[in-house]
């Protein structure tokens, strides 16, 4: 069942200084999604200045428009989190396609390849690592994808029989950018996230999600859970869609924090994204973290590879930046590693972005996605918000 995260586990530590926008489902007579600004604990209706978050983010006067929005209060954040009075907090994006960048942390990726090649033999792993260090130095995080140094590393790894398609996008010139989910399909904080019923090996992926305009301008950031089926993707890279895009398999929230004088892209570059998983049936507990400072491709580079002359997104895009966290802690038999159990509570937290909290369910048992683009257009037209 969905959970109701409280204010303290939802908002950034400096929420009083943050410009936070999101979406709330309103009851009748509106009975539909509405862009909102969080002002104190009140949710301020922004539909008078933009009917969708996508259109709102496109405004050249974005910060001024949001800050000067009429103070029409549609409820409190507590009400929306608890789903009282018909209010419900939604994922903070709408018309934007949801894209994701994979294999963006080269250091941890290469370590996994080294360990796999060594087959658990630490002496062999050390020998392979020494060979790699001769080429790239002691800090693998300094390898710049697409550089001459990366090409040297590729040649070495090929000679060792370690090259793979994941290394190609990890240190090659082109980032892996794939479609995580279609517009309007993401779930918000407090909702269930979904696993395909046939998956037996899966994990959460805690990430920063960039809010990008149609012109490729990064205007804010949120947190995301790029729920991943490791068994499907490991079976074949051609099953990436099945591994990544299932009902409720994409969570974003709790809000988009807009860039302003107190928070910007450099803060995102230094963000630490923490993960907590708490099992409901076995008492299992898992903690981990992913530091954006260790990312191999700068967020601006990822955006440039996702949107530009080669690919346009007229409604903007939400872009997952990837994670360095891959849980390996045994949950059951030794050597079996981690996989989700139904009922797991997953909390993804970053100090300046707040917390995204979801409960794990099966995709075919989570609430079905029924409110799509046609429903949104009809709803906005009925409310007189299309112009």
Tab-separated table of C-alpha atoms in Angstrom:
chain	number	residue	atom	x	y	z
A	1	UNK	CA	0.000	0.000	0.000
A	2	UNK	CA	1.175	3.588	-0.607
A	3	UNK	CA	2.695	5.350	2.376
A	4	UNK	CA	2.330	8.915	3.630
A	5	UNK	CA	5.785	10.458	4.157
A	6	UNK	CA	5.785	13.329	6.647
A	7	UNK	CA	7.099	16.833	6.176
A	8	UNK	CA	10.432	16.164	7.866
A	9	UNK	CA	11.245	13.311	5.510
A	10	UNK	CA	10.030	15.171	2.440
A	11	UNK	CA	11.490	18.682	2.354
A	12	UNK	CA	15.085	19.881	1.836
A	13	UNK	CA	16.997	20.898	4.947
A	14	UNK	CA	16.858	24.540	3.792
A	15	UNK	CA	13.283	24.408	2.552
A	16	UNK	CA	12.563	27.923	3.817
A	17	UNK	CA	15.023	29.226	1.213
A	18	UNK	CA	14.114	26.836	-1.619
A	19	UNK	CA	11.923	27.550	-4.638
A	20	UNK	CA	9.927	24.309	-4.875
A	21	UNK	CA	7.365	23.582	-7.574
A	22	UNK	CA	5.340	20.442	-8.063
A	23	UNK	CA	1.986	19.034	-9.068
A	24	UNK	CA	-1.061	18.222	-6.996
A	25	UNK	CA	-4.194	16.317	-7.931
A	26	UNK	CA	-7.185	18.445	-6.933
A	27	UNK	CA	-10.649	17.104	-6.138
A	28	UNK	CA	-13.843	18.333	-7.812
A	29	UNK	CA	-14.695	20.738	-9.279
A	30	UNK	CA	-11.172	20.899	-10.795
A	31	UNK	CA	-10.655	17.152	-10.493
A	32	UNK	CA	-7.283	17.189	-12.183
A	33	UNK	CA	-3.560	17.967	-11.876
A	34	UNK	CA	-2.409	21.481	-11.015
A	35	UNK	CA	1.113	22.998	-10.943
A	36	UNK	CA	1.869	24.366	-7.482
A	37	UNK	CA	4.447	26.347	-5.551
A	38	UNK	CA	5.235	25.393	-1.969
A	39	UNK	CA	5.092	28.581	0.098
A	40	UNK	CA	5.703	27.734	3.727
A	41	UNK	CA	3.456	24.700	4.136
A	42	UNK	CA	0.847	25.991	1.706
A	43	UNK	CA	0.390	24.796	-1.867
A	44	UNK	CA	-0.119	27.794	-4.158
A	45	UNK	CA	-2.023	27.265	-7.407
A	46	UNK	CA	0.160	28.202	-10.425
A	47	UNK	CA	-2.337	27.276	-13.132
A	48	UNK	CA	-3.142	30.956	-13.745
A	49	UNK	CA	0.395	31.498	-15.071
A	50	UNK	CA	0.875	28.073	-16.684
A	51	UNK	CA	-1.494	25.100	-16.987
A	52	UNK	CA	1.370	22.558	-16.982
A	53	UNK	CA	4.778	22.331	-15.337
A	54	UNK	CA	6.296	21.918	-18.786
A	55	UNK	CA	4.930	25.292	-19.926
A	56	UNK	CA	5.844	26.898	-16.608
A	57	UNK	CA	9.506	25.921	-16.949
A	58	UNK	CA	9.636	27.468	-20.423
A	59	UNK	CA	8.877	30.966	-19.111
A	60	UNK	CA	11.835	33.357	-19.517
A	61	UNK	CA	10.716	35.052	-16.280
A	62	UNK	CA	10.334	31.749	-14.450
A	63	UNK	CA	11.531	32.762	-10.981
A	64	UNK	CA	9.751	36.094	-10.950
A	65	UNK	CA	6.523	34.565	-12.247
A	66	UNK	CA	6.554	31.855	-9.595
A	67	UNK	CA	7.468	34.151	-6.735
A	68	UNK	CA	4.863	36.733	-7.701
A	69	UNK	CA	2.100	34.216	-8.335
A	70	UNK	CA	-1.285	35.081	-6.809
A	71	UNK	CA	-1.636	33.492	-3.413
A	72	UNK	CA	-4.483	31.125	-4.200
A	73	UNK	CA	-4.070	28.311	-1.666
A	74	UNK	CA	-5.420	24.904	-2.635
A	75	UNK	CA	-4.328	23.098	0.538
A	76	UNK	CA	-1.338	22.194	2.662
A	77	UNK	CA	1.547	19.876	1.921
A	78	UNK	CA	0.523	17.723	4.877
A	79	UNK	CA	-2.929	17.272	3.343
A	80	UNK	CA	-1.473	16.302	-0.030
A	81	UNK	CA	1.019	13.844	1.473
A	82	UNK	CA	-1.716	12.227	3.563
A	83	UNK	CA	-4.147	12.422	0.617
A	84	UNK	CA	-6.719	14.273	2.697
A	85	UNK	CA	-9.596	16.285	1.231
A	86	UNK	CA	-9.000	14.718	-2.164
A	87	UNK	CA	-5.505	16.245	-2.524
A	88	UNK	CA	-2.585	14.118	-3.655
A	89	UNK	CA	1.033	15.020	-4.395
A	90	UNK	CA	2.050	13.853	-7.889
A	91	UNK	CA	5.362	13.567	-9.694
A	92	UNK	CA	6.430	17.182	-10.359
A	93	UNK	CA	6.649	16.832	-14.171
A	94	UNK	CA	3.981	16.309	-16.818
A	95	UNK	CA	4.459	16.746	-20.586
A	96	UNK	CA	8.219	16.183	-20.520
A	97	UNK	CA	9.511	12.831	-21.840
A	98	UNK	CA	11.531	11.099	-19.128
A	99	UNK	CA	15.026	10.185	-20.290
A	100	UNK	CA	17.899	8.563	-18.429
A	101	UNK	CA	21.671	8.418	-18.758
A	102	UNK	CA	23.295	5.086	-17.973
A	103	UNK	CA	26.826	4.044	-16.993
A	104	UNK	CA	27.831	7.576	-16.002
A	105	UNK	CA	30.143	6.631	-13.106
A	106	UNK	CA	33.212	5.067	-14.728
A	107	UNK	CA	35.168	4.352	-11.562
A	108	UNK	CA	32.633	1.999	-9.981
A	109	UNK	CA	31.813	0.502	-13.379
A	110	UNK	CA	35.443	-0.413	-14.040
A	111	UNK	CA	35.830	-1.902	-10.584
A	112	UNK	CA	32.892	-4.202	-11.253
A	113	UNK	CA	34.483	-5.298	-14.539
A	114	UNK	CA	37.796	-5.971	-12.784
A	115	UNK	CA	36.102	-8.009	-10.065
A	116	UNK	CA	34.110	-9.982	-12.637
A	117	UNK	CA	37.251	-10.753	-14.647
A	118	UNK	CA	39.098	-11.821	-11.489
A	119	UNK	CA	36.241	-14.199	-10.564
A	120	UNK	CA	36.571	-13.355	-6.882
A	121	UNK	CA	40.327	-13.968	-6.720
A	122	UNK	CA	41.747	-10.894	-4.995
A	123	UNK	CA	45.290	-11.664	-6.111
A	124	UNK	CA	44.200	-11.744	-9.751
A	125	UNK	CA	42.135	-8.600	-9.282
A	126	UNK	CA	45.131	-6.761	-7.897
A	127	UNK	CA	47.239	-7.773	-10.900
A	128	UNK	CA	44.583	-6.581	-13.340
A	129	UNK	CA	44.145	-3.365	-11.383
A	130	UNK	CA	47.894	-2.673	-11.529
A	131	UNK	CA	47.771	-2.976	-15.308
A	132	UNK	CA	44.889	-0.526	-15.456
A	133	UNK	CA	46.664	1.915	-13.122
A	134	UNK	CA	49.698	1.882	-15.443
A	135	UNK	CA	47.447	3.343	-18.135
A	136	UNK	CA	45.095	5.664	-16.234
A	137	UNK	CA	46.767	6.321	-12.877
A	138	UNK	CA	45.472	5.487	-9.424
A	139	UNK	CA	42.243	7.497	-9.648
A	140	UNK	CA	39.988	5.918	-12.275
A	141	UNK	CA	37.472	8.710	-11.777
A	142	UNK	CA	39.845	10.971	-13.717
A	143	UNK	CA	39.221	9.046	-16.929
A	144	UNK	CA	37.367	11.426	-19.241
A	145	UNK	CA	34.961	9.585	-21.543
A	146	UNK	CA	35.942	9.899	-25.171
A	147	UNK	CA	39.498	11.068	-24.418
A	148	UNK	CA	42.787	9.621	-25.711
A	149	UNK	CA	43.339	8.201	-22.226
A	150	UNK	CA	39.970	6.448	-22.412
A	151	UNK	CA	40.950	4.968	-25.777
A	152	UNK	CA	44.161	3.621	-24.212
A	153	UNK	CA	42.118	2.055	-21.428
A	154	UNK	CA	39.751	0.531	-23.988
A	155	UNK	CA	42.711	-1.051	-25.820
A	156	UNK	CA	44.071	-2.473	-22.566
A	157	UNK	CA	40.719	-3.882	-21.500
A	158	UNK	CA	40.151	-5.423	-24.928
A	159	UNK	CA	43.520	-7.150	-24.629
A	160	UNK	CA	42.392	-8.498	-21.250
A	161	UNK	CA	39.107	-9.748	-22.738
A	162	UNK	CA	37.160	-7.363	-20.489
A	163	UNK	CA	35.505	-5.052	-23.012
A	164	UNK	CA	31.719	-4.811	-23.015
A	165	UNK	CA	28.925	-2.669	-24.406
A	166	UNK	CA	28.605	-1.007	-21.012
A	167	UNK	CA	32.232	0.095	-21.079
A	168	UNK	CA	31.662	1.463	-24.568
A	169	UNK	CA	29.157	4.000	-23.251
A	170	UNK	CA	30.941	4.382	-19.908
A	171	UNK	CA	34.209	5.743	-21.303
A	172	UNK	CA	33.507	6.064	-25.019
A	173	UNK	CA	32.565	9.379	-26.672
A	174	UNK	CA	28.807	8.804	-26.595
A	175	UNK	CA	26.696	8.614	-23.452
A	176	UNK	CA	23.933	6.063	-23.098
A	177	UNK	CA	20.689	8.064	-23.220
A	178	UNK	CA	17.495	6.016	-23.193
A	179	UNK	CA	13.802	6.582	-22.616
A	180	UNK	CA	12.943	5.681	-19.055
A	181	UNK	CA	9.223	6.451	-19.210
A	182	UNK	CA	6.678	8.394	-21.294
A	183	UNK	CA	5.199	11.742	-20.225
A	184	UNK	CA	2.776	11.663	-17.271
A	185	UNK	CA	3.680	8.076	-16.282
A	186	UNK	CA	6.011	8.810	-13.336
A	187	UNK	CA	4.738	8.323	-9.793
A	188	UNK	CA	5.413	10.705	-6.929
A	189	UNK	CA	6.523	10.409	-3.347
A	190	UNK	CA	4.258	8.195	-1.243
A	191	UNK	CA	3.191	6.064	-4.213
A	192	UNK	CA	4.034	2.436	-4.948
A	193	UNK	CA	6.860	1.693	-7.358
A	194	UNK	CA	6.426	-1.364	-9.558
A	195	UNK	CA	8.467	-4.465	-10.410
A	196	UNK	CA	7.654	-6.767	-13.304
A	197	UNK	CA	6.066	-9.912	-11.885
A	198	UNK	CA	8.626	-12.169	-13.591
A	199	UNK	CA	11.692	-10.392	-12.196
A	200	UNK	CA	13.716	-12.134	-9.487
A	201	UNK	CA	16.739	-9.792	-9.395
A	202	UNK	CA	16.104	-6.058	-9.222
A	203	UNK	CA	17.124	-2.923	-7.388
A	204	UNK	CA	16.408	0.759	-6.828
A	205	UNK	CA	18.625	3.342	-8.516
A	206	UNK	CA	18.810	6.632	-6.569
A	207	UNK	CA	19.523	9.522	-8.919
A	208	UNK	CA	19.366	13.250	-9.497
A	209	UNK	CA	16.852	14.208	-12.199
A	210	UNK	CA	17.422	17.417	-14.160
A	211	UNK	CA	14.535	19.602	-15.328
A	212	UNK	CA	15.502	20.778	-18.822
A	213	UNK	CA	13.679	23.219	-21.106
A	214	UNK	CA	13.079	22.764	-24.824
A	215	UNK	CA	16.182	24.889	-25.466
A	216	UNK	CA	18.381	22.599	-23.379
A	217	UNK	CA	18.549	24.949	-20.388
A	218	UNK	CA	18.737	23.242	-16.985
A	219	UNK	CA	16.376	25.115	-14.667
A	220	UNK	CA	16.078	22.788	-11.678
A	221	UNK	CA	16.487	19.335	-10.203
A	222	UNK	CA	14.566	16.635	-8.364
A	223	UNK	CA	15.217	13.136	-7.049
A	224	UNK	CA	14.367	9.961	-8.917
A	225	UNK	CA	14.217	6.189	-8.579
A	226	UNK	CA	15.133	4.513	-11.868
A	227	UNK	CA	13.794	1.111	-10.793
A	228	UNK	CA	15.847	-1.533	-12.617
A	229	UNK	CA	15.374	-5.244	-13.358
A	230	UNK	CA	18.894	-6.624	-13.341
A	231	UNK	CA	17.857	-10.066	-14.571
A	232	UNK	CA	16.059	-8.720	-17.662
A	233	UNK	CA	18.802	-6.273	-18.628
A	234	UNK	CA	21.551	-8.789	-17.859
A	235	UNK	CA	19.878	-11.354	-20.108
A	236	UNK	CA	20.055	-9.021	-23.101
A	237	UNK	CA	20.656	-5.314	-23.636
A	238	UNK	CA	17.772	-5.466	-26.108
A	239	UNK	CA	15.480	-6.035	-23.119
A	240	UNK	CA	16.353	-2.609	-21.701
A	241	UNK	CA	12.800	-1.372	-22.278
A	242	UNK	CA	11.389	-4.335	-20.369
A	243	UNK	CA	13.972	-3.842	-17.617
A	244	UNK	CA	13.306	-0.131	-17.200
A	245	UNK	CA	9.830	0.879	-18.377
A	246	UNK	CA	7.006	-0.850	-16.534
A	247	UNK	CA	3.942	0.499	-14.775
A	248	UNK	CA	5.073	2.600	-11.769
A	249	UNK	CA	8.750	1.801	-12.357
A	250	UNK	CA	9.702	5.508	-12.483
A	251	UNK	CA	9.416	7.725	-9.401
A	252	UNK	CA	10.296	11.438	-9.351
A	253	UNK	CA	9.928	13.984	-6.576
A	254	UNK	CA	9.107	15.277	-4.146
A	255	UNK	CA	9.409	18.645	-5.932
A	256	UNK	CA	11.503	20.272	-8.623
A	257	UNK	CA	13.840	22.686	-6.891
A	258	UNK	CA	14.328	25.630	-9.241
A	259	UNK	CA	17.764	27.131	-9.706
A	260	UNK	CA	17.983	30.507	-8.013
A	261	UNK	CA	20.467	32.655	-6.091
A	262	UNK	CA	20.765	29.985	-3.350
A	263	UNK	CA	20.811	26.778	-5.406
A	264	UNK	CA	22.252	26.008	-8.823
A	265	UNK	CA	24.009	23.506	-11.034
A	266	UNK	CA	27.188	23.563	-8.948
A	267	UNK	CA	25.114	22.406	-5.966
A	268	UNK	CA	23.820	19.526	-8.080
A	269	UNK	CA	27.401	18.660	-9.060
A	270	UNK	CA	28.261	18.277	-5.369
A	271	UNK	CA	25.064	16.541	-4.267
A	272	UNK	CA	25.202	13.261	-2.356
A	273	UNK	CA	22.168	11.049	-2.978
A	274	UNK	CA	21.518	8.584	-0.163
A	275	UNK	CA	19.434	5.429	-0.275
A	276	UNK	CA	17.707	3.499	2.488
A	277	UNK	CA	15.757	0.279	1.959
A	278	UNK	CA	13.744	-1.160	4.831
A	279	UNK	CA	12.195	-4.593	4.410
A	280	UNK	CA	8.635	-5.119	5.603
A	281	UNK	CA	8.747	-8.919	5.781
A	282	UNK	CA	12.288	-9.707	6.921
A	283	UNK	CA	13.595	-6.668	8.808
A	284	UNK	CA	16.304	-6.237	6.175
A	285	UNK	CA	17.999	-2.841	6.086
A	286	UNK	CA	20.252	-1.399	3.396
A	287	UNK	CA	22.004	1.954	3.163
A	288	UNK	CA	24.093	3.398	0.369
A	289	UNK	CA	24.999	6.630	-1.348
A	290	UNK	CA	25.963	8.072	-4.701
A	291	UNK	CA	28.109	11.204	-4.997
A	292	UNK	CA	27.532	13.395	-8.019
A	293	UNK	CA	31.101	14.689	-7.612
A	294	UNK	CA	32.284	11.305	-8.918
A	295	UNK	CA	30.213	11.343	-12.097
A	296	UNK	CA	32.259	10.790	-15.254
A	297	UNK	CA	30.178	13.044	-17.482
A	298	UNK	CA	29.184	16.523	-16.407
A	299	UNK	CA	25.425	17.126	-16.209
A	300	UNK	CA	25.685	19.748	-18.955
A	301	UNK	CA	27.375	17.181	-21.232
A	302	UNK	CA	24.579	14.687	-20.562
A	303	UNK	CA	21.966	17.303	-21.446
A	304	UNK	CA	23.850	18.235	-24.623
A	305	UNK	CA	23.819	14.577	-25.668
A	306	UNK	CA	20.116	14.229	-24.892
A	307	UNK	CA	18.738	17.386	-26.535
A	308	UNK	CA	20.030	19.650	-29.276
A	309	UNK	CA	20.320	19.781	-33.081
A	310	UNK	CA	20.137	15.978	-33.250
A	311	UNK	CA	16.994	15.620	-31.095
A	312	UNK	CA	14.379	18.161	-30.061
A	313	UNK	CA	11.934	18.004	-27.177
A	314	UNK	CA	9.454	20.875	-27.548
A	315	UNK	CA	8.027	20.230	-24.070
A	316	UNK	CA	11.436	19.942	-22.425
A	317	UNK	CA	12.778	16.792	-20.821
A	318	UNK	CA	13.397	15.265	-17.401
A	319	UNK	CA	16.825	13.600	-17.394
A	320	UNK	CA	18.026	11.009	-14.867
A	321	UNK	CA	21.800	11.455	-14.392
A	322	UNK	CA	22.703	7.881	-13.387
A	323	UNK	CA	24.028	6.380	-10.171
A	324	UNK	CA	27.229	4.878	-8.843
A	325	UNK	CA	25.256	2.723	-6.412
A	326	UNK	CA	24.668	-0.953	-7.195
A	327	UNK	CA	23.595	-2.934	-4.100
A	328	UNK	CA	25.465	-6.198	-3.590
A	329	UNK	CA	24.698	-6.860	0.087
A	330	UNK	CA	23.369	-10.388	0.526
A	331	UNK	CA	19.731	-10.459	1.528
A	332	UNK	CA	19.303	-14.209	1.549
A	333	UNK	CA	21.734	-17.024	0.711
A	334	UNK	CA	25.410	-16.093	0.662
A	335	UNK	CA	26.445	-14.808	-2.723
A	336	UNK	CA	22.876	-14.188	-3.900
A	337	UNK	CA	23.226	-10.411	-3.496
A	338	UNK	CA	20.357	-7.955	-3.123
A	339	UNK	CA	16.905	-7.980	-4.627
A	340	UNK	CA	13.689	-6.289	-3.595
A	341	UNK	CA	10.911	-7.903	-1.566
A	342	UNK	CA	7.381	-6.650	-1.955
A	343	UNK	CA	6.605	-4.101	0.728
A	344	UNK	CA	10.134	-2.667	0.877
A	345	UNK	CA	10.146	1.019	1.771
A	346	UNK	CA	12.674	2.904	-0.338
A	347	UNK	CA	13.835	6.354	0.768
A	348	UNK	CA	16.034	8.411	-1.550
A	349	UNK	CA	17.368	11.554	0.118
A	350	UNK	CA	19.589	14.495	-0.685
A	351	UNK	CA	20.015	17.386	1.709
A	352	UNK	CA	19.124	20.149	-0.769
A	353	UNK	CA	16.427	18.208	-2.658
A	354	UNK	CA	14.494	16.473	0.123
A	355	UNK	CA	13.297	12.875	0.141
A	356	UNK	CA	11.465	10.621	-2.287
A	357	UNK	CA	9.755	7.751	-0.444
A	358	UNK	CA	8.020	4.806	-2.115
A	359	UNK	CA	6.832	1.287	-1.332
A	360	UNK	CA	7.751	-1.629	-3.617
A	361	UNK	CA	4.904	-3.505	-5.273
A	362	UNK	CA	4.401	-5.469	-8.471
A	363	UNK	CA	3.718	-3.465	-11.611
A	364	UNK	CA	0.489	-5.352	-12.216
A	365	UNK	CA	-0.682	-4.598	-8.656
A	366	UNK	CA	0.336	-0.937	-8.451
A	367	UNK	CA	-2.271	1.612	-9.463
A	368	UNK	CA	-2.623	1.431	-13.251
A	369	UNK	CA	-1.653	4.468	-15.316
A	370	UNK	CA	-4.911	5.793	-16.782
A	371	UNK	CA	-4.505	9.585	-16.976
A	372	UNK	CA	-2.600	10.218	-20.202
A	373	UNK	CA	-2.133	13.098	-22.621
A	374	UNK	CA	-5.659	13.020	-24.054
A	375	UNK	CA	-7.171	12.994	-20.563
A	376	UNK	CA	-4.978	15.934	-19.556
A	377	UNK	CA	-6.002	17.998	-22.590
A	378	UNK	CA	-9.685	17.305	-21.953
A	379	UNK	CA	-9.268	18.198	-18.298
A	380	UNK	CA	-7.471	21.479	-18.993
A	381	UNK	CA	-10.027	22.420	-21.656
A	382	UNK	CA	-12.924	21.779	-19.262
A	383	UNK	CA	-11.237	23.970	-16.659
A	384	UNK	CA	-10.656	26.770	-19.173
A	385	UNK	CA	-6.867	26.547	-18.845
A	386	UNK	CA	-5.994	26.016	-22.504
A	387	UNK	CA	-5.173	29.169	-24.391
